[in-house]
XYZ file of N, CA and C in Angstrom:
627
model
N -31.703 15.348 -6.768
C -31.787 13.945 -6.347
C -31.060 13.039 -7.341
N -31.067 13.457 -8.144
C -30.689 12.473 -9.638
C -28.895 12.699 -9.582
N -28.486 13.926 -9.229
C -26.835 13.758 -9.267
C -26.538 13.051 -8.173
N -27.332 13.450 -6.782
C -26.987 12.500 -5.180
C -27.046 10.814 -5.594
N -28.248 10.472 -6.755
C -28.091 9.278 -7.158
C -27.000 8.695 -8.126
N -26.548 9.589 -8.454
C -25.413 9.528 -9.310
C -24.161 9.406 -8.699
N -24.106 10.048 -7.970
C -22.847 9.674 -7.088
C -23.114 8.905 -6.239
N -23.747 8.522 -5.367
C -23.752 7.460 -4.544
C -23.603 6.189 -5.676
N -24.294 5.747 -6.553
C -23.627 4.688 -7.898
C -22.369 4.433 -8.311
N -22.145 5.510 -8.007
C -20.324 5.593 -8.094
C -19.445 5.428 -7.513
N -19.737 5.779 -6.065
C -19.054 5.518 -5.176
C -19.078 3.840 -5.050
N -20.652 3.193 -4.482
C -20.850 2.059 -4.552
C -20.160 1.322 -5.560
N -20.022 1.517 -6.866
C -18.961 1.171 -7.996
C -17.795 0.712 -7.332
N -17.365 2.135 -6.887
C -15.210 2.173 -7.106
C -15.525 0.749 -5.813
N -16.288 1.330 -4.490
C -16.139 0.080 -3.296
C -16.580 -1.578 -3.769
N -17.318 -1.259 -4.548
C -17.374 -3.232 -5.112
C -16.218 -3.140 -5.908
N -15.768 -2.629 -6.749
C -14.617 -2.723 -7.041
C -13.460 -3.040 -6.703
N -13.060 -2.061 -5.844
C -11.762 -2.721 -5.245
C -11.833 -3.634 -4.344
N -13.136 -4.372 -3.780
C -13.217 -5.649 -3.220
C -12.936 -6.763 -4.270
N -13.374 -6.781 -5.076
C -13.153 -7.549 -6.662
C -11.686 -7.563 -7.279
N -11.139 -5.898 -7.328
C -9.681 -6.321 -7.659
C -8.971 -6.926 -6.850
N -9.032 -6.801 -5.678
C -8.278 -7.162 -4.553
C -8.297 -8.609 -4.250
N -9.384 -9.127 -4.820
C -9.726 -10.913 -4.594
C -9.408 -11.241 -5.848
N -9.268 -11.102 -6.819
C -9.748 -11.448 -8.163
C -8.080 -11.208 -9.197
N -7.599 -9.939 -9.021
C -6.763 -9.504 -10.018
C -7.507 -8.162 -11.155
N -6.676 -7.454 -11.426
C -7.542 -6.742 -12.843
C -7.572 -8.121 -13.988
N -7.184 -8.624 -14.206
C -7.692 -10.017 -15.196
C -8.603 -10.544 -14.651
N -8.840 -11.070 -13.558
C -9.947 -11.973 -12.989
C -10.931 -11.075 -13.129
N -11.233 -9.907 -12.712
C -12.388 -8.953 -12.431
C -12.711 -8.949 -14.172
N -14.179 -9.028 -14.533
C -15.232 -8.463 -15.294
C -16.213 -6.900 -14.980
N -16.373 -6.111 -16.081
C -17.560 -5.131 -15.522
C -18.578 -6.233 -15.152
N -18.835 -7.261 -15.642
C -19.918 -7.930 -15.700
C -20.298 -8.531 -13.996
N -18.913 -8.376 -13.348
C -19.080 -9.240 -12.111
C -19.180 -7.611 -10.865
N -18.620 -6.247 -11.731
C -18.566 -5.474 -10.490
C -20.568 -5.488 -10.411
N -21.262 -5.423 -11.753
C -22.617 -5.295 -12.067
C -22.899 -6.595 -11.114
N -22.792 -7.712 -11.345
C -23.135 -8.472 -10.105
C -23.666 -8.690 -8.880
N -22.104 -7.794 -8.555
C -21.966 -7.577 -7.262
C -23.307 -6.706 -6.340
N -23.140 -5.663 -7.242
C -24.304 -4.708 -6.664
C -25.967 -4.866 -7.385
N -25.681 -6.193 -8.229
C -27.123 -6.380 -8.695
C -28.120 -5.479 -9.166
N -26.822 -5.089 -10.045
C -27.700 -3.990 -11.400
C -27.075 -4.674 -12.722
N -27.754 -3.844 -13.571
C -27.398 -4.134 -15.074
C -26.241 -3.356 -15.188
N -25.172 -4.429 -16.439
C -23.996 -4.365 -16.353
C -24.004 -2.754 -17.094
N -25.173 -2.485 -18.185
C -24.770 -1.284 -18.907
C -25.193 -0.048 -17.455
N -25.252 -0.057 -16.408
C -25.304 0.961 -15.186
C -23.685 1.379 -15.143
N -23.059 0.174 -14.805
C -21.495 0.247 -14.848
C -20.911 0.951 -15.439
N -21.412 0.671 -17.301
C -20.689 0.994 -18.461
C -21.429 2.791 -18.205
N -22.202 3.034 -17.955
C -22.376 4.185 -17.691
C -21.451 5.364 -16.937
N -20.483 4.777 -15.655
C -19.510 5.301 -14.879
C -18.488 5.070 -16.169
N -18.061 3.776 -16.036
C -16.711 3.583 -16.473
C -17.423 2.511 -18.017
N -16.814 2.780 -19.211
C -17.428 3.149 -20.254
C -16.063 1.728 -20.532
N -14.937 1.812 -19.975
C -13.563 0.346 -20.316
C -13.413 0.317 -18.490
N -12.522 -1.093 -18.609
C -12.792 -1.683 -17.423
C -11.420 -0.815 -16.589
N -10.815 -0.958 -17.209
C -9.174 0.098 -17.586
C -9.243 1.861 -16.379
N -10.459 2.033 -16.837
C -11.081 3.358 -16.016
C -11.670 3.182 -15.052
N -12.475 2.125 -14.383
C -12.476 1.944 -13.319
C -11.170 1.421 -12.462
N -10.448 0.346 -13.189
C -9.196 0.536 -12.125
C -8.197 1.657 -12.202
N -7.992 2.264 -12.695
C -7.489 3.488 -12.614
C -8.256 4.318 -11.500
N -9.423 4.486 -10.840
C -10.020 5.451 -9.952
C -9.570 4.658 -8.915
N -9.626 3.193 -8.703
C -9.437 2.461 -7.507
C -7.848 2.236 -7.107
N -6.990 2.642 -8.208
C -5.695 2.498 -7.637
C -5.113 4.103 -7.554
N -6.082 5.041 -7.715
C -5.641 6.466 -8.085
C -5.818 6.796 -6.300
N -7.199 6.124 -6.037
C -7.737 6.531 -4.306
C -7.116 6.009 -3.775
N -6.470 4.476 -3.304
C -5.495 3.916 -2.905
C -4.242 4.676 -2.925
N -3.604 5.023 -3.692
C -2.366 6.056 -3.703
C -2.099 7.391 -3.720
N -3.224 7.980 -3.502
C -3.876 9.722 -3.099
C -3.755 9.436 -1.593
N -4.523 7.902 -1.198
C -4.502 7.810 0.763
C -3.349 8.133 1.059
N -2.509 6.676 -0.071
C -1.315 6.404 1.145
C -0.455 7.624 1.015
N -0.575 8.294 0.282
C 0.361 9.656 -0.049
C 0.250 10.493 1.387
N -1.153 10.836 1.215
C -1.292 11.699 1.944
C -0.741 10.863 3.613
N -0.838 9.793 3.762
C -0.506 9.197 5.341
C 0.969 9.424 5.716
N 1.487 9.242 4.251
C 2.785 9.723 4.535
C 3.610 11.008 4.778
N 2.611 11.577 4.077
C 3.119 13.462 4.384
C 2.580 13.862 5.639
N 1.638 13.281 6.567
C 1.467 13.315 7.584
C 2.066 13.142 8.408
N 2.780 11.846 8.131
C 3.746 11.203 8.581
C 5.299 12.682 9.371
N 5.448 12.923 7.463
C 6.562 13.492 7.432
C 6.236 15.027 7.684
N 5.003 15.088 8.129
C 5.427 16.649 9.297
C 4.686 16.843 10.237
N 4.854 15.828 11.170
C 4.535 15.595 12.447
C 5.602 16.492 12.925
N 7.045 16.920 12.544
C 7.778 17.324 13.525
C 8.812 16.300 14.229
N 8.937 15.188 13.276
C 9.812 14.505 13.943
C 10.824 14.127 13.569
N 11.976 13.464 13.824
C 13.307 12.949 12.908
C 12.816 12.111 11.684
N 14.041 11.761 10.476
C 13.284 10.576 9.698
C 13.419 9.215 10.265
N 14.319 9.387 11.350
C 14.029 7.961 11.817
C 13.318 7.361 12.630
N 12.525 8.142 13.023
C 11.465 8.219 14.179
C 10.033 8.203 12.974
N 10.241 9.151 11.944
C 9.439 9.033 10.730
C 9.281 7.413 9.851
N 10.221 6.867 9.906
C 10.312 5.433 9.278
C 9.341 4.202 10.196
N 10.197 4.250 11.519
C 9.140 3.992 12.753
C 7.509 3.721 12.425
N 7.267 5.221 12.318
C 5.949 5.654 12.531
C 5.324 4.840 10.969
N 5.767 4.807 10.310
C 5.918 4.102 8.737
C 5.291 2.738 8.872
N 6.377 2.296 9.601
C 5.921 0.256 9.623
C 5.163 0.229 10.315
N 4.966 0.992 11.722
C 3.772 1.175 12.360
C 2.139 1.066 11.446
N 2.415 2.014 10.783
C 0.904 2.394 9.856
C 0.832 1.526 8.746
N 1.557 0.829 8.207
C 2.023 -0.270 7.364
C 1.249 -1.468 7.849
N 1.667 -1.912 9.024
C 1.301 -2.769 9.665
C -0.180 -2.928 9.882
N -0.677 -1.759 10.405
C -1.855 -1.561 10.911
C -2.621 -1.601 9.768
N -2.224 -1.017 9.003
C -3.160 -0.997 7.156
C -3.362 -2.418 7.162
N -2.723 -3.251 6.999
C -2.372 -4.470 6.583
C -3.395 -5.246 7.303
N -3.621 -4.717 8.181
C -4.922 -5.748 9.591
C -6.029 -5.177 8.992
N -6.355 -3.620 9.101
C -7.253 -3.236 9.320
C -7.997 -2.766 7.706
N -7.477 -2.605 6.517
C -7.489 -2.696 5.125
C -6.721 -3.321 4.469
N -6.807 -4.904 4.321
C -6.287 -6.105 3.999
C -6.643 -5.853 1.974
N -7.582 -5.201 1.649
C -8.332 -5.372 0.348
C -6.968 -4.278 -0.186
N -6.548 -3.040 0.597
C -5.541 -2.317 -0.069
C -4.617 -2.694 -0.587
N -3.356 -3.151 0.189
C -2.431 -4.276 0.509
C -2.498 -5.296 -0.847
N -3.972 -6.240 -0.899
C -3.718 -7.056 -2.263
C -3.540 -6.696 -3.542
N -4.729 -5.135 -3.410
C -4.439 -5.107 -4.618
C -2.643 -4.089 -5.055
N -2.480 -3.678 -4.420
C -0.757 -3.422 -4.576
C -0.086 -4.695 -4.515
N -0.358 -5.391 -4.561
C 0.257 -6.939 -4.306
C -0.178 -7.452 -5.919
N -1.356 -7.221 -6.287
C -1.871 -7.855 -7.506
C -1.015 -6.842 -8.917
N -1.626 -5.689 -8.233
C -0.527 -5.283 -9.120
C 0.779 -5.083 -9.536
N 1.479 -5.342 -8.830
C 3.250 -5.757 -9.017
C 3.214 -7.026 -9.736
N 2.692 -7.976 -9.898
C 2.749 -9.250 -10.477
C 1.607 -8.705 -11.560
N 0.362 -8.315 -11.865
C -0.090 -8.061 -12.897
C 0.601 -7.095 -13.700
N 0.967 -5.991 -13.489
C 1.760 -4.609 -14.502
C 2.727 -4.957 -15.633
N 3.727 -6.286 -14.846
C 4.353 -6.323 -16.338
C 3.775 -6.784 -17.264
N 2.650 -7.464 -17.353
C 1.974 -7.523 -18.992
C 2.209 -6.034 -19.294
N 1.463 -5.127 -18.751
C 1.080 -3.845 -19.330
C 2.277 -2.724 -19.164
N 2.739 -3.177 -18.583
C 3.665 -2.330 -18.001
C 4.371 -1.018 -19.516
N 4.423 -1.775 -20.383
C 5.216 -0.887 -21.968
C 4.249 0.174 -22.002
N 2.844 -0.195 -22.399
C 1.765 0.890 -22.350
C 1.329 1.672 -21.214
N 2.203 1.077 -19.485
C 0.986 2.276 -18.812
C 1.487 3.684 -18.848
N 0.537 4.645 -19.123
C 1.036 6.134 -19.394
C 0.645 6.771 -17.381
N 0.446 6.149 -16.780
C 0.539 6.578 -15.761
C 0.542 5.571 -14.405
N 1.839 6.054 -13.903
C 2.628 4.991 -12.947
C 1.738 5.293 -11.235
N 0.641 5.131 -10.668
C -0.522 5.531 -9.704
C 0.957 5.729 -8.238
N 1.557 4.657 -8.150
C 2.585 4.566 -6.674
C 3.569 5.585 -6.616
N 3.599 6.676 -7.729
C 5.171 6.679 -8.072
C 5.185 8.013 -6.947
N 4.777 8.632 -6.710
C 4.349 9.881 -5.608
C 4.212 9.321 -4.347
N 4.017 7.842 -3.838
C 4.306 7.277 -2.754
C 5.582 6.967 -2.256
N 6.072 6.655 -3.340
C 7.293 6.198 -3.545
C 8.904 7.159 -3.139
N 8.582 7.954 -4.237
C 8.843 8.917 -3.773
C 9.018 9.902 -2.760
N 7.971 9.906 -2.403
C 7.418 10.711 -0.813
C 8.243 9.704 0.246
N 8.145 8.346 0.551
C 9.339 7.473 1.329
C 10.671 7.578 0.934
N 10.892 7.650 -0.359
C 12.315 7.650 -0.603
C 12.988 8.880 -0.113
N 12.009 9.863 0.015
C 12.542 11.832 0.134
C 13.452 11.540 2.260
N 12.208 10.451 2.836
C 12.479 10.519 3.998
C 13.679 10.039 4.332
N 14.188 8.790 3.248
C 15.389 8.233 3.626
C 16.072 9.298 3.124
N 16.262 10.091 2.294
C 17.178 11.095 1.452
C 17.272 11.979 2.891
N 16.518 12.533 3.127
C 16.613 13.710 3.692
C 17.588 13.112 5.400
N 16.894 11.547 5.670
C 18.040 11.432 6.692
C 19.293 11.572 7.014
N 19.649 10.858 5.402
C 21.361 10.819 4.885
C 21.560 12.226 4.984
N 20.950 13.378 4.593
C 21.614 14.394 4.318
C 21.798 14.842 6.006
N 20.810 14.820 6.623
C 21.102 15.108 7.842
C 22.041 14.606 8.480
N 22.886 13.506 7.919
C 23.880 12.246 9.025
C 22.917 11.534 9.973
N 21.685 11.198 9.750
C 20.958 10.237 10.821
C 21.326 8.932 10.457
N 21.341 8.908 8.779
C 20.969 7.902 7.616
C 22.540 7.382 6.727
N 22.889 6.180 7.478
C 24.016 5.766 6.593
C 23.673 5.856 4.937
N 25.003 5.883 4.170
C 24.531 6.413 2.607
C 24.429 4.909 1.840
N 23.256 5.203 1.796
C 22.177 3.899 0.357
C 21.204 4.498 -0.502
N 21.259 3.766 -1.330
C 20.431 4.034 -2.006
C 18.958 3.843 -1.883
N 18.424 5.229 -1.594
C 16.593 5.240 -0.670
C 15.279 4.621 -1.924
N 15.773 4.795 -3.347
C 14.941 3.940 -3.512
C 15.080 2.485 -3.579
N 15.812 1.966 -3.608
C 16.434 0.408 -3.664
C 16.181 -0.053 -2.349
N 16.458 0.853 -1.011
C 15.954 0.597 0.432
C 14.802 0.347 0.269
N 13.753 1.413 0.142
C 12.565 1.789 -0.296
C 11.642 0.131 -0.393
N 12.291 -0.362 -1.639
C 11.652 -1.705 -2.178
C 12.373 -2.588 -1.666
N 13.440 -3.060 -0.890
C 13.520 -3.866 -0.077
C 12.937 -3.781 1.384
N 12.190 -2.741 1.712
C 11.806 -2.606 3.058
C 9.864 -3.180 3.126
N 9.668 -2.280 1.781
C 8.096 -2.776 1.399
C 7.879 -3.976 0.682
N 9.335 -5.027 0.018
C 9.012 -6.088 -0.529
C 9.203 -7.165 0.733
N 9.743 -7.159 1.773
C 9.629 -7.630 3.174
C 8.551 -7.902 3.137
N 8.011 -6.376 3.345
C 6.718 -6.801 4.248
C 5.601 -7.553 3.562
N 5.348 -6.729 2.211
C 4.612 -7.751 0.879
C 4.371 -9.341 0.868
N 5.589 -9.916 0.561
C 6.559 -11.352 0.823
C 5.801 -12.074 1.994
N 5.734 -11.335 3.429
C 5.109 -11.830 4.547
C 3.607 -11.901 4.697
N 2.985 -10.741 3.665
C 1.786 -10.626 3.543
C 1.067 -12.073 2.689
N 1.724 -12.211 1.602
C 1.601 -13.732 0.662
C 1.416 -14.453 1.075
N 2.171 -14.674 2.232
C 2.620 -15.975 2.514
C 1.469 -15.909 3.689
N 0.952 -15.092 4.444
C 0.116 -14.999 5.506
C -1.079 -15.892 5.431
N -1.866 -16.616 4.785
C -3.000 -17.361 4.488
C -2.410 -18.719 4.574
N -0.876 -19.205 4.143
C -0.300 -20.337 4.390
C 0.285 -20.597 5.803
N 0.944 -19.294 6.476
C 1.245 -19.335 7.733
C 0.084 -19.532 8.542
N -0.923 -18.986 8.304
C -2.140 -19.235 9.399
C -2.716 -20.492 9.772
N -2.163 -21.315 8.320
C -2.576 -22.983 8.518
C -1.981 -23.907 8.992
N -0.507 -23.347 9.185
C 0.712 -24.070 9.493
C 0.996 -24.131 11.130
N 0.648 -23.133 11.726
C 0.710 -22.853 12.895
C 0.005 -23.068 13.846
N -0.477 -22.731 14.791
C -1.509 -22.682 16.207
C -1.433 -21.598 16.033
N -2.896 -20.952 16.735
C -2.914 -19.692 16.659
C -1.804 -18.670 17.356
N -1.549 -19.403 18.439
C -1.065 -18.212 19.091
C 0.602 -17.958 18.492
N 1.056 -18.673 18.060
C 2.421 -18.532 17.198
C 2.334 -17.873 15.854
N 1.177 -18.098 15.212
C 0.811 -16.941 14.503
C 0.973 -15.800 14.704
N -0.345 -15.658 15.884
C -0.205 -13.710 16.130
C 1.237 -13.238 16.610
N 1.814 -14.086 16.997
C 3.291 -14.011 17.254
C 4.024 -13.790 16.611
N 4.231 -14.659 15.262
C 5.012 -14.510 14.205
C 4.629 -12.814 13.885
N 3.256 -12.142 13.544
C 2.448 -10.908 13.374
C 3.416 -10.078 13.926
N 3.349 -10.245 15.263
C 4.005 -9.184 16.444
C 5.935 -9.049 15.795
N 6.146 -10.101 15.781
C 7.535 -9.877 15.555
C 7.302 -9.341 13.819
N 6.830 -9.901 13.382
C 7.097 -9.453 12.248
C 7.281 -7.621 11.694
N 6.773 -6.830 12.397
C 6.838 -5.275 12.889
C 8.595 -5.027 13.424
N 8.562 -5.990 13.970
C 9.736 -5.567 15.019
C 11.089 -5.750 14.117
N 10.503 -6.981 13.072
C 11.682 -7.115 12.199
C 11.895 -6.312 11.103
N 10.801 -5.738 10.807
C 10.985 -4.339 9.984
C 11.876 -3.215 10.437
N 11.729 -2.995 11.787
C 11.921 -1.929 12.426
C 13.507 -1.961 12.563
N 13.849 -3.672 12.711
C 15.593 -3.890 12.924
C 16.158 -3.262 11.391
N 15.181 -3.892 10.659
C 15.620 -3.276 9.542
C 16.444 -2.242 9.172
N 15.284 -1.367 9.356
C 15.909 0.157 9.506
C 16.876 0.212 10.538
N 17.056 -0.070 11.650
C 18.108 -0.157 12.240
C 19.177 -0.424 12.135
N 19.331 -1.697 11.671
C 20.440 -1.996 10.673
C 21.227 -1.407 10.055
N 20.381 -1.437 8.619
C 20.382 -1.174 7.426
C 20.372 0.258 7.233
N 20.017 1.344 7.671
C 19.706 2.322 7.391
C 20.460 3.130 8.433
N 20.034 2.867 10.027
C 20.337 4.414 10.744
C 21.648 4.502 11.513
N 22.071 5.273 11.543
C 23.274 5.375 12.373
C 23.559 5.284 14.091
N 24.542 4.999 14.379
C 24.410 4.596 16.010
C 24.360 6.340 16.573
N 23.543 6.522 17.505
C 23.312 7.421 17.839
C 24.514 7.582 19.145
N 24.820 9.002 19.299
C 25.877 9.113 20.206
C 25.428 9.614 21.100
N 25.866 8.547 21.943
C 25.315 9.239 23.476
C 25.213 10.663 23.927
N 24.472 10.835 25.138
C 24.287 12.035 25.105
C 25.834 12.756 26.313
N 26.487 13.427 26.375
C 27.371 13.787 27.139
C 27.134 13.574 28.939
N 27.394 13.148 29.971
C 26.909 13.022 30.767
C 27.672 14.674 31.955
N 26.317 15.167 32.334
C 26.768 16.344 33.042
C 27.734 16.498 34.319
């Protein structure tokens, strides 16, 4: 009973947690406020995570273990990479509605890291990163994929969407609703030109019999 209580504490931890980083920043967040949150004593906390440093490290380690894995899913479904990219902004998108707390804190952290950035001994995205960049690589090699550079694509395709995410709490005030969810809808579609664009090659018709 005492380890089942032990882990359920923990778990409850990392989830007030990354509600906290995600609103807050790793600067804004205190152990003192994840203890708060769940209305225990702060030394319960210090019990899991002993520096504050180690709890965000578990919450950006699970965050980028997900998205890893969504993407290797992604990438062996069995399908082209450009049909794979597709399927990409698709799940991008949908994250973005449906786990909004993920999203910030990858958002918090691109603007928080360069303080730390000299000291961090471990980069949590870089296996995400990677894992997208392999898909644009592997297009080019196939000839699907005009030749660019897939990680430089990479971060202009996810700083798009980022950029639109920011700004999303100001657009919602600016608008009527329904030009909102509108702006939403296209906003997918303009990813997708993206890659179209920018990335895939005109496909050649098919021979007619």
């Amino acid at each position: 009973m005492e380890n089942r209580n032990h882990s359920e504490t923990y778990e409850k931890l990392v989830l007030s947690a990354e509600k906290l980083f995600a609103a807050k920043g790793f600067y804004g967040t205190s152990i003192r406020d994840v203890a708060q949150s769940l209305s225990i004593a702060k030394s319960s906390v210090l019990h899991h995570f002993p520096r504050k440093e180690k709890l965000y490290a578990v919450v950006l380690q699970r965050i980028a273990d997900d998205m890893t894995r969504e993407l290797q899913s992604i990438r062996s479904d069995g399908t082209d990479e450009f049909t794979q990219m597709l399927s990409f902004i698709a799940l991008m998108c949908e994250n973005t509605k449906n786990r909004p707390d993920r999203d910030l804190i990858i958002l918090r952290e691109l603007l928080d890291n360069p303080n730390r950035a000299d000291k961090a001994r471990k980069w949590y995205f870089a296996p995400y990163l990677n894992e997208l960049s392999r898909i644009v690589s592997s297009g080019m090699e196939k000839g699907l994929f005009k030749p660019v550079n897939p990680g430089l694509f990479v971060f202009h395709l996810l700083g798009a969407h980022h950029y639109f995410i920011i700004c999303l709490p100001t657009v919602r005030k600016l608008f009527e609703a329904a030009v909102f969810d509108r702006m939403v809808l296209d906003h997918r579609r303009e990813l997708e030109k993206m890659v179209e664009d920018k990335l895939a090659r005109p496909r050649k018709p098919k021979p007619q019999k």
